[in-house]
Coordinates of C-alpha atoms in Angstrom, one line a residue:
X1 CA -13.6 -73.8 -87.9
X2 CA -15.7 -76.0 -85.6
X3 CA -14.5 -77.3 -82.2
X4 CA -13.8 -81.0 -81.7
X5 CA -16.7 -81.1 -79.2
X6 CA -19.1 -79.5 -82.0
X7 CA -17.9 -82.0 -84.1
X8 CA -18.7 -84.8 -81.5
X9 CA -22.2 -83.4 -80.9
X10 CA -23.0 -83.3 -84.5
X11 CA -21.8 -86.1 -85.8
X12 CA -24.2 -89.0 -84.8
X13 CA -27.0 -87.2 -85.9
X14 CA -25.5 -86.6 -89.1
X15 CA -24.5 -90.5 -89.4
X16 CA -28.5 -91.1 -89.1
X17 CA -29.4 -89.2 -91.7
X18 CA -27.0 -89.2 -94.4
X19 CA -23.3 -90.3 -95.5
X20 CA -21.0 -88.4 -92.8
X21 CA -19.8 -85.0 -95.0
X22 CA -15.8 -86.6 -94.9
X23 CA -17.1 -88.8 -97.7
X24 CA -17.9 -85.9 -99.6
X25 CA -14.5 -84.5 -98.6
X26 CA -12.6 -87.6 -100.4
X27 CA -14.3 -87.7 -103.4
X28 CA -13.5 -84.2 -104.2
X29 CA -9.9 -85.0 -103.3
X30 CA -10.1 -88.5 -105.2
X31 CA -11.7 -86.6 -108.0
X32 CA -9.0 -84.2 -108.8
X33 CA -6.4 -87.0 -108.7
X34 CA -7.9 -89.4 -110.6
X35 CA -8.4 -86.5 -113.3
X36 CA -4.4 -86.1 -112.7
X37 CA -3.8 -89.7 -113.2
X38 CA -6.4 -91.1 -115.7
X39 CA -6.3 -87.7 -117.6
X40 CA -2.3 -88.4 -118.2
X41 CA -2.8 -92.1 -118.9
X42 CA -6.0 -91.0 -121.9
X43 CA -3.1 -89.9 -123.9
X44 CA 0.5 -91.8 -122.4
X45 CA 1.1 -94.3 -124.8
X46 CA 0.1 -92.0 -127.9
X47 CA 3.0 -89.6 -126.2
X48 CA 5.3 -92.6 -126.7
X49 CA 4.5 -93.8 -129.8
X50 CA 4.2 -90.1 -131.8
X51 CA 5.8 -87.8 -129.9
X52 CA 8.8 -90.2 -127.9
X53 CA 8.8 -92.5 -131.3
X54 CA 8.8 -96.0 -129.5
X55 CA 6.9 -98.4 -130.9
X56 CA 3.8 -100.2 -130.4
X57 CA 5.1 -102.8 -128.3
X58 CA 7.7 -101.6 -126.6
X59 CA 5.1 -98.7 -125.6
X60 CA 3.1 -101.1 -124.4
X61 CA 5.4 -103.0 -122.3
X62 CA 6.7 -99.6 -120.9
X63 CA 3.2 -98.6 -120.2
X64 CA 2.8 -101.8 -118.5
X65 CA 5.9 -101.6 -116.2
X66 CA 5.1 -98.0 -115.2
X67 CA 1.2 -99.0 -114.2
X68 CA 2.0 -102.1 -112.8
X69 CA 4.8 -99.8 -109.9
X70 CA 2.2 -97.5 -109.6
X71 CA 0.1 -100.4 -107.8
X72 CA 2.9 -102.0 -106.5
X73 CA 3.9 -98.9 -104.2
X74 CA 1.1 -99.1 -102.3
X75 CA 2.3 -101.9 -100.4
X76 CA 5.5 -99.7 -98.8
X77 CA 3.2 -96.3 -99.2
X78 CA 0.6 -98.9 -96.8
X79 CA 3.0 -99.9 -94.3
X80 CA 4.6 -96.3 -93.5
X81 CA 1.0 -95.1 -93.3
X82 CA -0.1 -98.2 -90.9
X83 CA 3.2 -97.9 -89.1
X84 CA 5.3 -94.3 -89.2
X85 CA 3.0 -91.4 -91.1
X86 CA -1.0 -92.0 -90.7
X87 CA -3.4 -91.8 -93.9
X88 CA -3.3 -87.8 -93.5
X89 CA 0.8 -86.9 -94.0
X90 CA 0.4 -89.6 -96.7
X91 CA -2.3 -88.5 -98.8
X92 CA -0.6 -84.9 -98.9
X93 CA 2.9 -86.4 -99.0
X94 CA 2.0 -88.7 -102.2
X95 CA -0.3 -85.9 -103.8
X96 CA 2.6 -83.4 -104.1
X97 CA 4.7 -86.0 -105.1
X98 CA 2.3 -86.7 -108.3
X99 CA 1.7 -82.9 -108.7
X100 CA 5.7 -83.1 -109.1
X101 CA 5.4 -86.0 -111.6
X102 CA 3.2 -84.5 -114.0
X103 CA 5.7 -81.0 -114.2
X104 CA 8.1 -83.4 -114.5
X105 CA 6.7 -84.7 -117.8
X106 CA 5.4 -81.4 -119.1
X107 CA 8.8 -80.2 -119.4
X108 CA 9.9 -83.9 -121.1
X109 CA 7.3 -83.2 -123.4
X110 CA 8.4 -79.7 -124.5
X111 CA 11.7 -81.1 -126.4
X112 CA 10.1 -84.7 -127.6
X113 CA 11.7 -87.1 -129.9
X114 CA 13.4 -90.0 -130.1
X115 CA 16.1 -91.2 -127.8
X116 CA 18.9 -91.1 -130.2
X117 CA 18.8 -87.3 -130.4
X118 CA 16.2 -86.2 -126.9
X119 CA 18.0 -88.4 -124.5
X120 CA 17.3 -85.4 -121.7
X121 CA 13.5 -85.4 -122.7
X122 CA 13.8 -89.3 -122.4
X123 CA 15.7 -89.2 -118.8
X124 CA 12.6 -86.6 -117.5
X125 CA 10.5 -89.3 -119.2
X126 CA 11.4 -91.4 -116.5
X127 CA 11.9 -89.0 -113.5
X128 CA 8.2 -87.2 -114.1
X129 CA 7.0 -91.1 -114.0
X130 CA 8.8 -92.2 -111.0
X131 CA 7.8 -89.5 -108.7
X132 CA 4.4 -90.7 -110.1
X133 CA 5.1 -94.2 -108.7
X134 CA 6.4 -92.9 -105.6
X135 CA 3.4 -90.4 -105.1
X136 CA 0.9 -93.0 -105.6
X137 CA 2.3 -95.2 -103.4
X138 CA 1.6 -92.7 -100.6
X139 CA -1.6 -91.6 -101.6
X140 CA -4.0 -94.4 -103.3
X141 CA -4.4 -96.6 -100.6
X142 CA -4.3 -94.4 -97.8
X143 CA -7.6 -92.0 -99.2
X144 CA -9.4 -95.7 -100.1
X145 CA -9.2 -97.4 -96.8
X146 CA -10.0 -93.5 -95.2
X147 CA -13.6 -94.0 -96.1
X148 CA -14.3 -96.8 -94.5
X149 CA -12.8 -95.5 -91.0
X150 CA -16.3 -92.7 -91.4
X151 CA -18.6 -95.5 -90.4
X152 CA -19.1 -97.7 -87.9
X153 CA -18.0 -101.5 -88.6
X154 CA -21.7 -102.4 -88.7
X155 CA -23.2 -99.6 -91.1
X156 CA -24.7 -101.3 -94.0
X157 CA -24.1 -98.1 -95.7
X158 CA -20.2 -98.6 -96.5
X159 CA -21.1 -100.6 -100.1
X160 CA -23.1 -97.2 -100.9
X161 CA -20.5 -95.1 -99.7
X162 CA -17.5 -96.5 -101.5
X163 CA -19.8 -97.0 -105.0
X164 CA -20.4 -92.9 -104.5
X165 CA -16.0 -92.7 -103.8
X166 CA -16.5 -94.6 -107.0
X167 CA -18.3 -92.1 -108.7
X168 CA -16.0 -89.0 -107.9
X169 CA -13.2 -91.2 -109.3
X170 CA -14.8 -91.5 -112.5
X171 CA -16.1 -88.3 -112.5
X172 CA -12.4 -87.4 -112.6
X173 CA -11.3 -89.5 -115.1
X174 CA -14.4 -88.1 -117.5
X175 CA -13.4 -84.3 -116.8
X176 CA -9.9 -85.6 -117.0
X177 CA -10.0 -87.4 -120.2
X178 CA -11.8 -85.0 -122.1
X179 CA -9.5 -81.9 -121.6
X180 CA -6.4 -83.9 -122.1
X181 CA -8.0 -85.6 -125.4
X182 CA -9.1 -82.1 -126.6
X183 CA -5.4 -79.8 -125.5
X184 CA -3.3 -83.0 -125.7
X185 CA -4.0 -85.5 -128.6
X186 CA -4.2 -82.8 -131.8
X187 CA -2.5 -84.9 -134.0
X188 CA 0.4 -82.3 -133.2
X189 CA 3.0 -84.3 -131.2
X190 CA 4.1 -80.9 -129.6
X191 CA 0.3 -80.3 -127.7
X192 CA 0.9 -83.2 -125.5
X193 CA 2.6 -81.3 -123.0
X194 CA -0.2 -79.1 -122.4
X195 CA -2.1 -82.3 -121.2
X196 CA 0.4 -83.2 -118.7
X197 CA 0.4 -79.6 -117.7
X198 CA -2.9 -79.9 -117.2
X199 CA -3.1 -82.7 -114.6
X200 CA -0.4 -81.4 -112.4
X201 CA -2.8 -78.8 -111.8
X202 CA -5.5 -80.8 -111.1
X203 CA -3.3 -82.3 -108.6
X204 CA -1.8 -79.3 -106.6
X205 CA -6.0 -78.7 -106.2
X206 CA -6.5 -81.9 -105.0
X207 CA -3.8 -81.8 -102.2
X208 CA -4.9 -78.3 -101.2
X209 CA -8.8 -79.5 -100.9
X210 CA -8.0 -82.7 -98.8
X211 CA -5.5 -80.1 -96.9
X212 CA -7.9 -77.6 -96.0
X213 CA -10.8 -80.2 -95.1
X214 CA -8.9 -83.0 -93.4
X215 CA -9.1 -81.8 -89.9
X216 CA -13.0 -80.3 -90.6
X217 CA -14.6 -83.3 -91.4
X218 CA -12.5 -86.7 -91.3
X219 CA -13.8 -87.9 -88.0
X220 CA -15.7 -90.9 -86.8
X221 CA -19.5 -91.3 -86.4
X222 CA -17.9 -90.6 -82.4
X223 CA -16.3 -87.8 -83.3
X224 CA -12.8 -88.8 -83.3
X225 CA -10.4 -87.7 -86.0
X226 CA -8.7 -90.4 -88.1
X227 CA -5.8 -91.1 -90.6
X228 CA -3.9 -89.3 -87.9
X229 CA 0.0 -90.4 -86.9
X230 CA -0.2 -93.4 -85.4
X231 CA 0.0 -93.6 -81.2
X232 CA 2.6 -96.0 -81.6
X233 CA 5.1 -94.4 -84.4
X234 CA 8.7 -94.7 -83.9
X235 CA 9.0 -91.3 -85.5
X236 CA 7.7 -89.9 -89.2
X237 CA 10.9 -87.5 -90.2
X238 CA 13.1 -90.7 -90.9
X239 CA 10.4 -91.3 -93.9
X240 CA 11.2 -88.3 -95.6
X241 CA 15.1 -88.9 -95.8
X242 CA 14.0 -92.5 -97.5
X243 CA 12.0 -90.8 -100.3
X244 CA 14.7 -90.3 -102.9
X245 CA 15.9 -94.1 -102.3
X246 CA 12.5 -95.2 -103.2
X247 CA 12.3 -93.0 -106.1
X248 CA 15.9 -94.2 -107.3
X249 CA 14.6 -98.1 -106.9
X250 CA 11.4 -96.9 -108.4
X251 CA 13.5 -95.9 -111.8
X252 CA 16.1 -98.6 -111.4
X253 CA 13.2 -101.5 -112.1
X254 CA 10.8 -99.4 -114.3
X255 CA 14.7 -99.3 -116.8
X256 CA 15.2 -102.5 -116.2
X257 CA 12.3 -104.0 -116.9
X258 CA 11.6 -102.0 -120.2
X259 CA 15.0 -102.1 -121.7
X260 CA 17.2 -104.8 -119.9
X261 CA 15.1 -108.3 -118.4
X262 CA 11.8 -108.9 -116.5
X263 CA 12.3 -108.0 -112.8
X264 CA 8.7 -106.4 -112.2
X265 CA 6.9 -110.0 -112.2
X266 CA 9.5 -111.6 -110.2
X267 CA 8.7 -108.6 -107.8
X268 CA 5.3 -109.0 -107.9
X269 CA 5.2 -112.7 -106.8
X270 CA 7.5 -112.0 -103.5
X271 CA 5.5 -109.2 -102.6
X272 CA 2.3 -111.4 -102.9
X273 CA 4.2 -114.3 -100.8
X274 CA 6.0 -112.0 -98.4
X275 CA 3.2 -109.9 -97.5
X276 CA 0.7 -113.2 -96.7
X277 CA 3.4 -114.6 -94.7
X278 CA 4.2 -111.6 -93.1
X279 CA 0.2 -110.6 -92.0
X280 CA -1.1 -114.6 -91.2
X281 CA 2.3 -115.1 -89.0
X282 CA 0.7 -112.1 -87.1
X283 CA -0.1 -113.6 -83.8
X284 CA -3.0 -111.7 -82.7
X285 CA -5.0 -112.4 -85.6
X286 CA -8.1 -114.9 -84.5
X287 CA -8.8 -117.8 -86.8
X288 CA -11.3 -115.5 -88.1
X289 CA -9.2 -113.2 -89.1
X290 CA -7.4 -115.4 -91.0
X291 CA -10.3 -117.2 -92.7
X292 CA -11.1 -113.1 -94.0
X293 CA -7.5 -112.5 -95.3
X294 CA -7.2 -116.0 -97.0
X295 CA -10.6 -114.1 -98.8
X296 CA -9.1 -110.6 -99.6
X297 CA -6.3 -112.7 -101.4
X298 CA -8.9 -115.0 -102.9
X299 CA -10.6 -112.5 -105.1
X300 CA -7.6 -110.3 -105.1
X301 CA -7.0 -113.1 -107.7
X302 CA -9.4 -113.2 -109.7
X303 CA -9.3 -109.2 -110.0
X304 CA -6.2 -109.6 -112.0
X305 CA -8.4 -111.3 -114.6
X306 CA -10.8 -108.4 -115.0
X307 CA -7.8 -105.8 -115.1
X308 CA -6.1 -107.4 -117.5
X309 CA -8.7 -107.0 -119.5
X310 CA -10.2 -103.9 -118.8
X311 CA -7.1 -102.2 -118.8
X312 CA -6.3 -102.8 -122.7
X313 CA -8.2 -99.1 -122.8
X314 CA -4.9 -96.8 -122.9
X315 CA -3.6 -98.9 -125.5
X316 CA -4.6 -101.8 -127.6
X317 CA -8.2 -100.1 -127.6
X318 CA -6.9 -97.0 -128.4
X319 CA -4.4 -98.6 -131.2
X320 CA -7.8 -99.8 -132.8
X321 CA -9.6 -97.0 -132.1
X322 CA -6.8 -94.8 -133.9
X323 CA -6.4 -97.3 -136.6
X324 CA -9.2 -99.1 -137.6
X325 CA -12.3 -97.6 -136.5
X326 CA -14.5 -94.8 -138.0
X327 CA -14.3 -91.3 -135.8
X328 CA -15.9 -89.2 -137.8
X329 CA -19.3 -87.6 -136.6
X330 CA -21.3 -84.8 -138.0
X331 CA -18.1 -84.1 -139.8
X332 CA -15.7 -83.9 -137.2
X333 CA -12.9 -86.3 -136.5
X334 CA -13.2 -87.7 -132.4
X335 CA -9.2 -88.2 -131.2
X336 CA -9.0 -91.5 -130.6
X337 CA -8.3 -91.4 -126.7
X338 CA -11.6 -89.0 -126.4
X339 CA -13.0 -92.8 -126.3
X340 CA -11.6 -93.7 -123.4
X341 CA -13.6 -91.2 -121.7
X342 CA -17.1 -93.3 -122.5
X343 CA -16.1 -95.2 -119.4
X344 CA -16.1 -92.7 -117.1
X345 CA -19.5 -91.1 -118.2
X346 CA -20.8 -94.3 -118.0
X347 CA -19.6 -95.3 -114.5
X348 CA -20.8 -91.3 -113.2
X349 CA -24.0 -92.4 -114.7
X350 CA -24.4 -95.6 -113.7
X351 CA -23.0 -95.3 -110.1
X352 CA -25.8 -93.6 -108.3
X353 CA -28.2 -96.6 -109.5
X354 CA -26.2 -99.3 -109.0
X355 CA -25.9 -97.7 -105.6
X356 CA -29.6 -97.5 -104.9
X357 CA -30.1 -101.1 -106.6
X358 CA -27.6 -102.5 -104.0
X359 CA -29.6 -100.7 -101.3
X360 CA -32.9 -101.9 -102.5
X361 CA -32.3 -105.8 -102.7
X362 CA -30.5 -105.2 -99.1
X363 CA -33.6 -104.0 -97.9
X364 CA -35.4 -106.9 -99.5
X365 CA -32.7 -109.5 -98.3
X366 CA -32.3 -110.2 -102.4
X367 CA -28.5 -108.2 -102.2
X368 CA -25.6 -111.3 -104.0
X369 CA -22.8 -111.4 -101.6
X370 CA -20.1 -109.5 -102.5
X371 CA -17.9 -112.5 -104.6
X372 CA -21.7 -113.0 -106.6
X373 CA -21.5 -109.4 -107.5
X374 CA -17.6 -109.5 -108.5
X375 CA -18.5 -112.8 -110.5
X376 CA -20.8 -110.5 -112.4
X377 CA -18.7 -108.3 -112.8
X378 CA -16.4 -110.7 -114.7
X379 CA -19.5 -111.5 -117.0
X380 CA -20.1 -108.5 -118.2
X381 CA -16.5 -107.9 -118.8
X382 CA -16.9 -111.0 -121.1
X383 CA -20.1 -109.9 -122.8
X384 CA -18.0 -106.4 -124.1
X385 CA -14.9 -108.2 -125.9
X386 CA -17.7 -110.3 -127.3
X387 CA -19.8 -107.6 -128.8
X388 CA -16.4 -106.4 -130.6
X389 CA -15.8 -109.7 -131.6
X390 CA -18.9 -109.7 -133.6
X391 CA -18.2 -106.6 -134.8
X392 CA -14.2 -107.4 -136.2
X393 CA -15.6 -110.8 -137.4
X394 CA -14.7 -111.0 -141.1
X395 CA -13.8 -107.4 -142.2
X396 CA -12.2 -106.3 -144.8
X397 CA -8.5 -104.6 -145.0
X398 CA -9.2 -100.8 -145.3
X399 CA -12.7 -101.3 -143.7
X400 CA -13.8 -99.3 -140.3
X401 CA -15.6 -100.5 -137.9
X402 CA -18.5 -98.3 -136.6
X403 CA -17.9 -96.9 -133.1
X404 CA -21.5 -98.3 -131.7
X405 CA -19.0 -101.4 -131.4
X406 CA -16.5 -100.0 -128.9
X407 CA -19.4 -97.9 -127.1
X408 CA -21.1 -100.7 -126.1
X409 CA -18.0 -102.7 -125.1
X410 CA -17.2 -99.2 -122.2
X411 CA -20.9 -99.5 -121.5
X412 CA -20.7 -103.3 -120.2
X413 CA -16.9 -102.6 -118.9
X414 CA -18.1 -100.2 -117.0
X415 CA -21.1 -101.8 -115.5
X416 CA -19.3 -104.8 -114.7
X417 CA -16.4 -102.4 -113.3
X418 CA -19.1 -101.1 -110.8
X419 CA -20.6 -104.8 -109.9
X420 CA -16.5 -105.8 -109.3
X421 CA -13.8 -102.5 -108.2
X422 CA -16.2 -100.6 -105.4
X423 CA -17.6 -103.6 -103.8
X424 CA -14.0 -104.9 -103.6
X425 CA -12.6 -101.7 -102.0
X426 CA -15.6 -102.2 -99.8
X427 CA -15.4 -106.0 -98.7
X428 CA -11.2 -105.3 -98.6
X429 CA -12.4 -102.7 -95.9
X430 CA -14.3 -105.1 -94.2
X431 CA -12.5 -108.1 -94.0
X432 CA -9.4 -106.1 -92.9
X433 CA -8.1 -106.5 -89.4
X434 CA -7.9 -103.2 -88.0
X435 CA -4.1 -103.5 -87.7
X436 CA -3.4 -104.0 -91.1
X437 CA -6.2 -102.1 -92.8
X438 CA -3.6 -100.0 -95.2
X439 CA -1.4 -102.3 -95.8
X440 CA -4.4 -105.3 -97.3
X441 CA -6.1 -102.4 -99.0
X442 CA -2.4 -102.3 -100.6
X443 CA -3.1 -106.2 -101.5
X444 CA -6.1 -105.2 -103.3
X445 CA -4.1 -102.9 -105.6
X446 CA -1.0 -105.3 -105.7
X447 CA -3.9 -107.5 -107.4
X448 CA -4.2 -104.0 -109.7
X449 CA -0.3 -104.1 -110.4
X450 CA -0.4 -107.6 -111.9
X451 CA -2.9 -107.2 -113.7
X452 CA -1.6 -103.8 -115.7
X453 CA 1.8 -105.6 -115.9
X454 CA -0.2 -108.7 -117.7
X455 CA -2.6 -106.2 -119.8
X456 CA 1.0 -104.4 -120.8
X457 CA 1.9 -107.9 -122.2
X458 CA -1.3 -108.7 -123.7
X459 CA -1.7 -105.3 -125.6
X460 CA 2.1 -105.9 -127.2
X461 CA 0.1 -109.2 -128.8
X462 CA -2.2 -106.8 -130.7
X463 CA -1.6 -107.6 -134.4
X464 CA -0.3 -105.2 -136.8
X465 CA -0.2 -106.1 -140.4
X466 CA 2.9 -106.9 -142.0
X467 CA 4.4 -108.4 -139.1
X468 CA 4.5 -111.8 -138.1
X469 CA 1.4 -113.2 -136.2
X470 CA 2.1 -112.9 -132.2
X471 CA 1.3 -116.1 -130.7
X472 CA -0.1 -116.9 -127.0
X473 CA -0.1 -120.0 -125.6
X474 CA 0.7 -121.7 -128.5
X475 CA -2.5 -120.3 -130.3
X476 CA -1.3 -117.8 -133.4
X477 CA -3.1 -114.5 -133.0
X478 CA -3.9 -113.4 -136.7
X479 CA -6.2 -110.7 -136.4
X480 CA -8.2 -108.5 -134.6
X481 CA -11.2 -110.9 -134.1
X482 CA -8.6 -113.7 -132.3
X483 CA -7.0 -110.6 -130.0
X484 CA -10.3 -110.1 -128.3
X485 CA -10.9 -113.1 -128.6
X486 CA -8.6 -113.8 -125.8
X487 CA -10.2 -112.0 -123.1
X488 CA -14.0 -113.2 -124.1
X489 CA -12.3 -116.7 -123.3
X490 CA -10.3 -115.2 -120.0
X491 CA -12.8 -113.0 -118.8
X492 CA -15.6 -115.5 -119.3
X493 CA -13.6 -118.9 -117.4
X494 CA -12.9 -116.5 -114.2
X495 CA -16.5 -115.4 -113.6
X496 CA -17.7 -119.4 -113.9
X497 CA -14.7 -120.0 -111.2
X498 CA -15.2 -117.3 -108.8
X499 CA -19.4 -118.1 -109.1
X500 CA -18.9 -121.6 -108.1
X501 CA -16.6 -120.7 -105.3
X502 CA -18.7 -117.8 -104.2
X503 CA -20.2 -119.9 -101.6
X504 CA -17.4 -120.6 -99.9
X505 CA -15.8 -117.4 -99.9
X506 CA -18.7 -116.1 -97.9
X507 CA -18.4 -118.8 -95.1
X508 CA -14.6 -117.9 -94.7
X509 CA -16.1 -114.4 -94.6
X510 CA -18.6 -114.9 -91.8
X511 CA -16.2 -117.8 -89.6
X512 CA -16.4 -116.6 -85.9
X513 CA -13.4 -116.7 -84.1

């Protein structure tokens, strides 16, 4: 192990001539979770609907309530990292909390059925998915806002940095999605568990990589370690003995809110007041300051647009896919969530070049401001949905759609996910008063929990045939063609808004004072 004074020596020179090794250090940790998380989600609501027997929409709503907690946390898992714990107890904390989680499930998924008859597999249903709430909480934005802390607040390099984060996250998902679509989703309700089995491992090697490299290489360009326990902390031991509280509260809503009334929505709307209130009424903050908050929770808002959206992957896409569209190549039958797994090729793929395209025009002075980019983003979400619309237009009952249809909508997703989700984890970083760096990196996914909640909603509108048309909005949704429809039309308003706007988001962003 090097000294802290090696480290000090060593670590300007390395800041001049590449991205600091930390960076490298997080993705691998990022990687393995995102494989844990996105690897579990490839194949959740096909657990429900086969193996747990819900149906379609209550899956869906379910599905929505559980993704939208597991951005909501963040806000409390922010707080005790800014305030009590530091991003390093947290990270380790929240990853053995999801390593928990996913056991949790693998053992729910071993005697599956429906609730009537497997109310124990049901009950674990929930427990396995509440310590994934919880654990989330701790970790997600406590390992985003860590990579910004590497660099200096004026290295031009942090939009580069966070689109390679970017890359290890997909690069998870990809190696994540294709062993749980390949052990879990058989067509044999009883191989499921072997998927969740799968990403609790991923995540106990996760933890132990971030574990053995924290102290090594998570310092600044100085030299001086970060996401340590905070000078100022009261104590962190008093966190622990809070743990099962929040887990209980965590399972209390996510019940609630699937079986009883709406209470996540209500929740999501005080967070997003309370937390404004409770950061501007901050004293110290400049004018400045306050100018760059009021633009974290600008395009925080249009974020839940693209989410919304994007995030009809685990389940309405994967309805279709499983339903209505052809899978069959060189005489083999693709599982239906493999497809879900085109986005994170593309993103590995793609990242590295949009990285080096970003550095390019900076060079040249040509680089959009970060809303441009995010307004892009929103585009090209637009573009895919459209490109299926064309493709659903008119088909017959019995037909299948060719897969080129849904391949290119995860090819524009995911470029328009790289113009939009990095740069905002980036300008989030950025904008953020040191103080409460955690806690509006928490904002950013609080933006994240709306929109799952929302894309929960939207995907219990997807159409099935013979049932009665859903309707949204008063317009009556009567096939396939009309569901996408919806986000070509939402996807598509949001990018005009945020473009014309751009402007002035990046004089708020660059107000002295």
């Amino acid at each position: 192990m090097q000294s802290a004074s090696a480290v000090r020596e060593q670590a300007p020179a390395a800041a001049q001539t590449s991205h600091p090794r930390g960076l490298y250090l997080l993705f691998a940790t990022e990687m393995w979770e995102r494989f844990s998380y996105y690897g579990m989600r490839a194949v959740l609501v096909l657990f429900l609907t086969k193996a747990m027997m819900m149906d379609k929409a209550f899956a869906s709503k379910f599905y929505g309530g559980y993704t939208s907690l597991i951005y909501l946390t963040p806000l409390i898992g922010g707080y005790i990292s800014d305030r009590y714990w530091g991003n390093r107890r947290s990270i380790v904390t929240g990853g053995l909390l999801m390593a928990l989680g996913q056991f949790t499930l693998f053992i729910s998924a071993s005697s599956y059925g429906p609730a009537e008859g497997h109310s124990l597999s049901h009950q674990l249903l929930y427990l396995g998915l509440g310590c994934m709430i919880i654990g989330n909480g701790f970790f997600k934005p406590n390992i985003s806002s860590m990579v910004g802390t590497l660099y200096s607040p004026t290295d031009s390099r942090k939009d580069a940095a966070y689109t390679i984060f970017y890359m290890g996250i997909n690069l998870g998902s990809f190696f994540g999605n294709t062993i749980t679509s390949l052990v879990g989703d058989t067509g044999n309700p009883a191989d499921f568990r072997w998927a969740f089995l799968a990403c609790g491992i991923a995540m106990i090697l996760g933890t132990i990589v971030f574990n053995w490299g924290k102290t090594r290489y998570l310092h600044t360009p100085e030299g001086q370690q970060v996401g340590t326990t905070p000078v100022s902390s009261p104590g962190v031991k008093g966190v622990f003995m809070l743990l099962p509280v929040l887990l209980a509260v965590a399972l209390g809503i996510l019940w609630l809110d699937s079986t009883q009334l709406s209470v996540i929505a209500p929740l999501l709307l005080i967070a997003t007041i309370g937390i404004a209130v409770f950061i501007l009424a901050d004293k110290s903050l400049t004018s400045g300051d306050r100018q760059r908050v009021w633009v974290i929770f600008a395009v925080s808002f249009f974020v839940v647009f693209f989410w919304a959206a994007f995030e009809q992957a685990p389940a309405s896409l994967t309805f279709f896919a499983d339903e209505q569209m052809d899978r069959t190549i060189f005489g083999y039958t693709l599982p239906p969530s493999l497809f879900q797994n085109l986005n994170g090729f593309f993103v590995v793929v793609g990242a590295p070049l949009m990285a080096l395209l970003w550095t390019a025009l900076g060079r040249r002075g040509a680089e959009p401001p970060s809303p441009m980019k995010m307004a892009i983003g929103l585009g090209l979400l637009a573009l895919g949905y459209l490109v299926m619309c064309f493709g659903v237009k008119d088909i017959q009952p019995g037909v299948k759609v060719s897969m080129f249809f849904l391949v290119a909508l995860y090819f524009l997703h995911s470029m328009g996910e790289l113009c939009l989700s990095p740069i905002g984890l980036s300008l989030v970083n950025k904008l953020s008063p040191l103080k409460f760096s955690s806690l509006l990196m928490a904002v950013w996914f609080l933006a994240n929990a709306a929109a799952n909640y929302l894309a929960g909603f939207m995907s219990g509108l997807y159409p099935e045939a013979g049932k009665p048309a859903p309707h949204l909005l008063g317009f009556e949704i009567t096939g396939i063609y009309e569901f996408f429809m919806v986000f070509v039309v939402s996807a598509a308003t949001a990018a005009v808004v945020l473009f014309i706007f751009s402007r002035k988001l990046v004089k708020m962003m660059n107000t002295i004072g």
